[in-house]
Amino acid sequence: MIAIAPKPGEVDASHGPILYLESVSVSFDGFKALNNLSLYIDEGELRCLIGPNGAGKTTLMDVITGKTKPDTGSVFFGQTIDLLKLDEPAIAKAGIGRKFQKPTVFENLTVFENLELALATDKNVWRTLFAKLSGEQRDSIDKVLMVIGLSDHRHQIAGALSHGQKQWLEIGMLLMQEPKVMLVDEPVAGMTHQEIERTAQLLLSLQGERSVIVVEHDMEFVRSIAKRVTVLHEGSVLTEGTMDEVQNDPRVIQVYLGD
Amino acid sequence: MMLMDWYRNDKAAVWLMAAIVITVTLLPLGNLVFPADSPLRVTAYSISLIGKYLCYALLGLSLDLVWGYCGILALGQSAFFALGGYAMGMYLMRQIGSRGVYGNPELPDFMVFLNWQELPWYWFGFNQFWFALLMIVLVPGLLAFVFGWLAFRSRVTGVYLSIITQALTYALLLAFFRNEMGFGGNNGLTDFKDILGFNVHSDGVRASLLMVTGLILIAAFLASRSVINSKLGRVVTAIRDQEMRVRFIGYRVELFKLWIFVFAAVLAGIAGALYVPQVGIINPSEFSPLNSLEIVIWVAIGGRGTLYGGIIGAILVNYAKTLLTGWLPEIWLFFLGAAFIVVTVFLPDGLIGLLQRLPKRIPIRKVKAGAA
Ligand SMILES: Nc1ncnc2c1ncn2[C@@H]1O[C@H](COP(=O)(O)OP(=O)(O)OP(=O)(O)O)[C@@H](O)[C@H]1O
Ligand SMILES: [Mg+2]
């Protein structure tokens, strides 16, 4: 068989999922936050991740982005990139971006500057010192400002934004990074009904182009975007399927309603 | 035209630089032009004193970059200052030549006193001014590079970083105290004669040193300002506020911290080098951990994260120190401690923060007065 070898450091999802986690376990002082978890995400897929509080959803994102190193298991980005060997900036550079559960933007910088820092470009120290925005880069920031509805707030200090606007700004920063995989932790918390709808549209529009993993407790929102839903419980995958399949699964009902 | 625009954008910067330029031209004039008995005569002592304040201002500026902008509470900034000072001191020692007490053309007096036969290798080259200049930049820069690389790569932050920087300067203090180190031990380096062939104690040299210090301070301020206004400056500010987040958008936080730490160390080294010929001595007490704490207080009082704050804080606090230590030396440390507490509790943005808030308050009062 003749296979074209991918260049080292480049994502190769030519055969198989773009992101896969196998038998991953993480424990904090003996408590298993992730327990032998396996998960496969395809290229361009939009996957929703649900589960009760403490199920391990955020911990899973921590493992993928290099914040937490698992005790056991393997985490691969494409066929070739072993994420456990990389640190956070290297993982970000490889093409995995993340929005945090608690919106974290740079409060002392303006909306525009927040996006500028996230911009996909060479993030080397000296290049950064002498960086000048090209017209093209300015345009891409303007475009994202439009998408996240903050064009009129571009020169505002990010700390002065509302909770919902901070969520949007963080999503905007994620878009600026142009990642291949986007991990989005609770994007609609604190948003109005309209804002939630726009977020749903935005995430749907990214399908095919990017792989997106969305963690959310708002079931109505999940229903409006989900193709495939994975349910996490006590650190492992409980079940996986369409929203309807999942919602009618007695084990899921048990987990959400029981004890 | 450009100057006008600039003035509109950053009035404080223009005022600050104008003040420095005026100070470093008028004072030397007052010293050189007026006769000794004229009331307008500026004494040589005052010239050196102001020169010393400006060196401290540069040192305060350097800490403001690291602490005010990057959030690294480095408590070893005086170590870089002292190393720059020693490098300059070594040059000045070599310029003494055979005019020392023992008249040895090769060896400084303290080495003759220790019965040393030849100059240690690390003193080679210091008879050349250009070599000394190189070392003033390289030695503090390299130390900051190695130390910072180890500390930031292992993600040492907060109190732990503050403690190890104090340990660094304390270790250097102990090392430089030792006679065997070859830096003059307890007494340090002093009794300087010439700099570039001119008598260091002459009025002309004092005046020139003050001017050079003022110009270098301005250059350092402008350089720091363009660093802070660059994208790197924004990354550094972002690191201060959300270190983790910066990593997740792909910046190597440790390298950015390292860059600003080394840059600040080099500025501190230059400040030390300018300080030594103006005060006439460098000894191990400059490494004292307390000195590093004082720099933090200057910056806190001036206003951190402003660049002006480090400069103004350093000058004001040291002016107060000169007045108070002449008058009631015992109370100085209490005064400093009290000022620090008052500023941290009531003026978290320092004096600069207070000034920035003033113009907004005045119109409100006017409205109230008008309504009454
Ligand atoms: N750094 C940590 N140290 C100790 N325990 C932790 C740590 N991080 C997470 N945990 C624990 O691991 C479990 C999983 O946490 P995680 O944040 O992943 O849950 P989650 O599914 O994101 O929950 P939520 O829906 O509330 O955000 C929780 O019980 C939590 O208390
Ligand atoms: Mg969570």
PDB file of N, CA, C and O and ligand atoms in Angstrom, chain A residues 28-29 31-34 51-60 62 68 101 185-186 215 217 232, ligand 1:
ATOM      1  N   PHE A  28      -7.726  12.910  40.829  1.00  0.00           N
ATOM      2  CA  PHE A  28      -7.291  13.969  41.743  1.00  0.00           C
ATOM      3  C   PHE A  28      -7.362  13.407  43.148  1.00  0.00           C
ATOM      4  O   PHE A  28      -8.458  13.131  43.630  1.00  0.00           O
ATOM      5  N   ASP A  29      -6.258  13.232  43.779  1.00  0.00           N
ATOM      6  CA  ASP A  29      -6.208  12.674  45.141  1.00  0.00           C
ATOM      7  C   ASP A  29      -7.067  11.425  45.272  1.00  0.00           C
ATOM      8  O   ASP A  29      -7.888  11.315  46.184  1.00  0.00           O
ATOM      9  N   PHE A  31      -9.583  10.527  43.596  1.00  0.00           N
ATOM     10  CA  PHE A  31     -10.907  10.642  42.996  1.00  0.00           C
ATOM     11  C   PHE A  31     -10.770  10.622  41.467  1.00  0.00           C
ATOM     12  O   PHE A  31     -10.037  11.429  40.895  1.00  0.00           O
ATOM     13  N   LYS A  32     -11.492   9.687  40.823  1.00  0.00           N
ATOM     14  CA  LYS A  32     -11.349   9.564  39.369  1.00  0.00           C
ATOM     15  C   LYS A  32     -12.258  10.555  38.644  1.00  0.00           C
ATOM     16  O   LYS A  32     -13.459  10.344  38.532  1.00  0.00           O
ATOM     17  N   ALA A  33     -11.668  11.617  38.154  1.00  0.00           N
ATOM     18  CA  ALA A  33     -12.449  12.604  37.402  1.00  0.00           C
ATOM     19  C   ALA A  33     -12.742  12.077  35.998  1.00  0.00           C
ATOM     20  O   ALA A  33     -13.802  12.314  35.442  1.00  0.00           O
ATOM     21  N   LEU A  34     -11.788  11.351  35.418  1.00  0.00           N
ATOM     22  CA  LEU A  34     -12.011  10.641  34.161  1.00  0.00           C
ATOM     23  C   LEU A  34     -11.631   9.191  34.403  1.00  0.00           C
ATOM     24  O   LEU A  34     -10.599   8.901  34.990  1.00  0.00           O
ATOM     25  N   GLY A  51     -23.791  15.974  30.418  1.00  0.00           N
ATOM     26  CA  GLY A  51     -23.550  15.167  31.613  1.00  0.00           C
ATOM     27  C   GLY A  51     -23.747  16.023  32.831  1.00  0.00           C
ATOM     28  O   GLY A  51     -23.558  17.234  32.763  1.00  0.00           O
ATOM     29  N   PRO A  52     -24.133  15.413  33.930  1.00  0.00           N
ATOM     30  CA  PRO A  52     -24.387  16.184  35.143  1.00  0.00           C
ATOM     31  C   PRO A  52     -23.125  16.887  35.652  1.00  0.00           C
ATOM     32  O   PRO A  52     -22.022  16.604  35.191  1.00  0.00           O
ATOM     33  N   ASN A  53     -23.285  17.790  36.600  1.00  0.00           N
ATOM     34  CA  ASN A  53     -22.143  18.494  37.195  1.00  0.00           C
ATOM     35  C   ASN A  53     -21.137  17.493  37.729  1.00  0.00           C
ATOM     36  O   ASN A  53     -21.504  16.507  38.349  1.00  0.00           O
ATOM     37  N   GLY A  54     -19.881  17.769  37.457  1.00  0.00           N
ATOM     38  CA  GLY A  54     -18.834  16.901  37.968  1.00  0.00           C
ATOM     39  C   GLY A  54     -18.622  15.644  37.157  1.00  0.00           C
ATOM     40  O   GLY A  54     -17.865  14.754  37.558  1.00  0.00           O
ATOM     41  N   ALA A  55     -19.256  15.551  35.973  1.00  0.00           N
ATOM     42  CA  ALA A  55     -19.124  14.342  35.158  1.00  0.00           C
ATOM     43  C   ALA A  55     -17.726  14.219  34.560  1.00  0.00           C
ATOM     44  O   ALA A  55     -17.305  13.131  34.165  1.00  0.00           O
ATOM     45  N   GLY A  56     -17.020  15.335  34.470  1.00  0.00           N
ATOM     46  CA  GLY A  56     -15.665  15.285  33.927  1.00  0.00           C
ATOM     47  C   GLY A  56     -15.531  15.984  32.578  1.00  0.00           C
ATOM     48  O   GLY A  56     -14.510  15.849  31.903  1.00  0.00           O
ATOM     49  N   LYS A  57     -16.536  16.770  32.205  1.00  0.00           N
ATOM     50  CA  LYS A  57     -16.522  17.408  30.877  1.00  0.00           C
ATOM     51  C   LYS A  57     -15.373  18.405  30.752  1.00  0.00           C
ATOM     52  O   LYS A  57     -14.621  18.401  29.768  1.00  0.00           O
ATOM     53  N   THR A  58     -15.242  19.277  31.756  1.00  0.00           N
ATOM     54  CA  THR A  58     -14.164  20.268  31.707  1.00  0.00           C
ATOM     55  C   THR A  58     -12.803  19.581  31.828  1.00  0.00           C
ATOM     56  O   THR A  58     -11.844  19.956  31.149  1.00  0.00           O
ATOM     57  N   THR A  59     -12.731  18.560  32.665  1.00  0.00           N
ATOM     58  CA  THR A  59     -11.475  17.831  32.815  1.00  0.00           C
ATOM     59  C   THR A  59     -11.043  17.222  31.481  1.00  0.00           C
ATOM     60  O   THR A  59      -9.860  17.234  31.131  1.00  0.00           O
ATOM     61  N   LEU A  60     -12.025  16.746  30.714  1.00  0.00           N
ATOM     62  CA  LEU A  60     -11.732  16.189  29.398  1.00  0.00           C
ATOM     63  C   LEU A  60     -11.077  17.248  28.501  1.00  0.00           C
ATOM     64  O   LEU A  60     -10.084  16.983  27.812  1.00  0.00           O
ATOM     65  N   ASP A  62      -9.465  19.839  29.579  1.00  0.00           N
ATOM     66  CA  ASP A  62      -8.141  20.107  30.161  1.00  0.00           C
ATOM     67  C   ASP A  62      -7.118  19.107  29.638  1.00  0.00           C
ATOM     68  O   ASP A  62      -5.964  19.453  29.382  1.00  0.00           O
ATOM     69  N   THR A  68      -4.069  19.412  31.865  1.00  0.00           N
ATOM     70  CA  THR A  68      -3.960  18.296  32.802  1.00  0.00           C
ATOM     71  C   THR A  68      -3.380  17.098  32.067  1.00  0.00           C
ATOM     72  O   THR A  68      -3.818  16.782  30.964  1.00  0.00           O
ATOM     73  N   GLN A 101     -15.071  27.555  30.474  1.00  0.00           N
ATOM     74  CA  GLN A 101     -16.399  27.547  31.094  1.00  0.00           C
ATOM     75  C   GLN A 101     -16.713  28.924  31.686  1.00  0.00           C
ATOM     76  O   GLN A 101     -17.760  29.491  31.435  1.00  0.00           O
ATOM     77  N   ASP A 185     -16.694  25.278  26.003  1.00  0.00           N
ATOM     78  CA  ASP A 185     -17.257  24.876  27.294  1.00  0.00           C
ATOM     79  C   ASP A 185     -18.345  25.858  27.721  1.00  0.00           C
ATOM     80  O   ASP A 185     -18.052  27.021  27.985  1.00  0.00           O
ATOM     81  N   GLU A 186     -19.568  25.405  27.756  1.00  0.00           N
ATOM     82  CA  GLU A 186     -20.733  26.185  28.193  1.00  0.00           C
ATOM     83  C   GLU A 186     -20.795  27.574  27.562  1.00  0.00           C
ATOM     84  O   GLU A 186     -20.694  28.589  28.258  1.00  0.00           O
ATOM     85  N   VAL A 215     -19.781  21.670  25.086  1.00  0.00           N
ATOM     86  CA  VAL A 215     -20.310  21.219  26.373  1.00  0.00           C
ATOM     87  C   VAL A 215     -21.405  22.197  26.760  1.00  0.00           C
ATOM     88  O   VAL A 215     -21.184  23.412  26.700  1.00  0.00           O
ATOM     89  N   HIS A 217     -25.210  22.690  29.312  1.00  0.00           N
ATOM     90  CA  HIS A 217     -26.279  22.160  30.165  1.00  0.00           C
ATOM     91  C   HIS A 217     -27.652  22.521  29.621  1.00  0.00           C
ATOM     92  O   HIS A 217     -28.641  21.888  29.947  1.00  0.00           O
ATOM     93  N   LEU A 232     -21.627  12.010  29.314  1.00  0.00           N
ATOM     94  CA  LEU A 232     -20.564  11.645  30.256  1.00  0.00           C
ATOM     95  C   LEU A 232     -21.161  11.465  31.638  1.00  0.00           C
ATOM     96  O   LEU A 232     -22.038  12.233  32.053  1.00  0.00           O
TER      97      LEU A 232
HETATM   98  N1  LIG C   1      -7.884  20.460  39.884  1.00  0.00           N
HETATM   99  C1  LIG C   1      -8.765  19.654  40.493  1.00  0.00           C
HETATM  100  N2  LIG C   1      -8.490  19.146  41.722  1.00  0.00           N
HETATM  101  C2  LIG C   1      -9.352  18.323  42.356  1.00  0.00           C
HETATM  102  N3  LIG C   1     -10.533  17.933  41.843  1.00  0.00           N
HETATM  103  C3  LIG C   1     -10.878  18.409  40.630  1.00  0.00           C
HETATM  104  C4  LIG C   1     -10.010  19.296  39.886  1.00  0.00           C
HETATM  105  N4  LIG C   1     -10.607  19.592  38.720  1.00  0.00           N
HETATM  106  C5  LIG C   1     -11.779  18.927  38.727  1.00  0.00           C
HETATM  107  N5  LIG C   1     -11.945  18.217  39.859  1.00  0.00           N
HETATM  108  C6  LIG C   1     -13.066  17.366  40.173  1.00  0.00           C
HETATM  109  O1  LIG C   1     -13.280  16.487  39.095  1.00  0.00           O
HETATM  110  C7  LIG C   1     -14.646  16.296  38.859  1.00  0.00           C
HETATM  111  C8  LIG C   1     -14.959  16.620  37.428  1.00  0.00           C
HETATM  112  O2  LIG C   1     -14.879  18.009  37.253  1.00  0.00           O
HETATM  113  P1  LIG C   1     -15.209  18.758  35.898  1.00  0.00           P
HETATM  114  O3  LIG C   1     -14.925  20.185  36.108  1.00  0.00           O
HETATM  115  O4  LIG C   1     -14.506  18.090  34.795  1.00  0.00           O
HETATM  116  O5  LIG C   1     -16.765  18.534  35.778  1.00  0.00           O
HETATM  117  P2  LIG C   1     -17.774  19.099  34.679  1.00  0.00           P
HETATM  118  O6  LIG C   1     -18.361  17.931  34.023  1.00  0.00           O
HETATM  119  O7  LIG C   1     -17.115  20.107  33.825  1.00  0.00           O
HETATM  120  O8  LIG C   1     -18.835  19.788  35.624  1.00  0.00           O
HETATM  121  P3  LIG C   1     -19.685  21.125  35.410  1.00  0.00           P
HETATM  122  O9  LIG C   1     -20.830  20.755  34.573  1.00  0.00           O
HETATM  123  O10 LIG C   1     -20.086  21.491  36.795  1.00  0.00           O
HETATM  124  O11 LIG C   1     -18.803  22.127  34.777  1.00  0.00           O
HETATM  125  C9  LIG C   1     -15.407  17.176  39.854  1.00  0.00           C
HETATM  126  O12 LIG C   1     -15.834  16.368  40.919  1.00  0.00           O
HETATM  127  C10 LIG C   1     -14.373  18.156  40.318  1.00  0.00           C
HETATM  128  O13 LIG C   1     -14.594  18.523  41.654  1.00  0.00           O
END
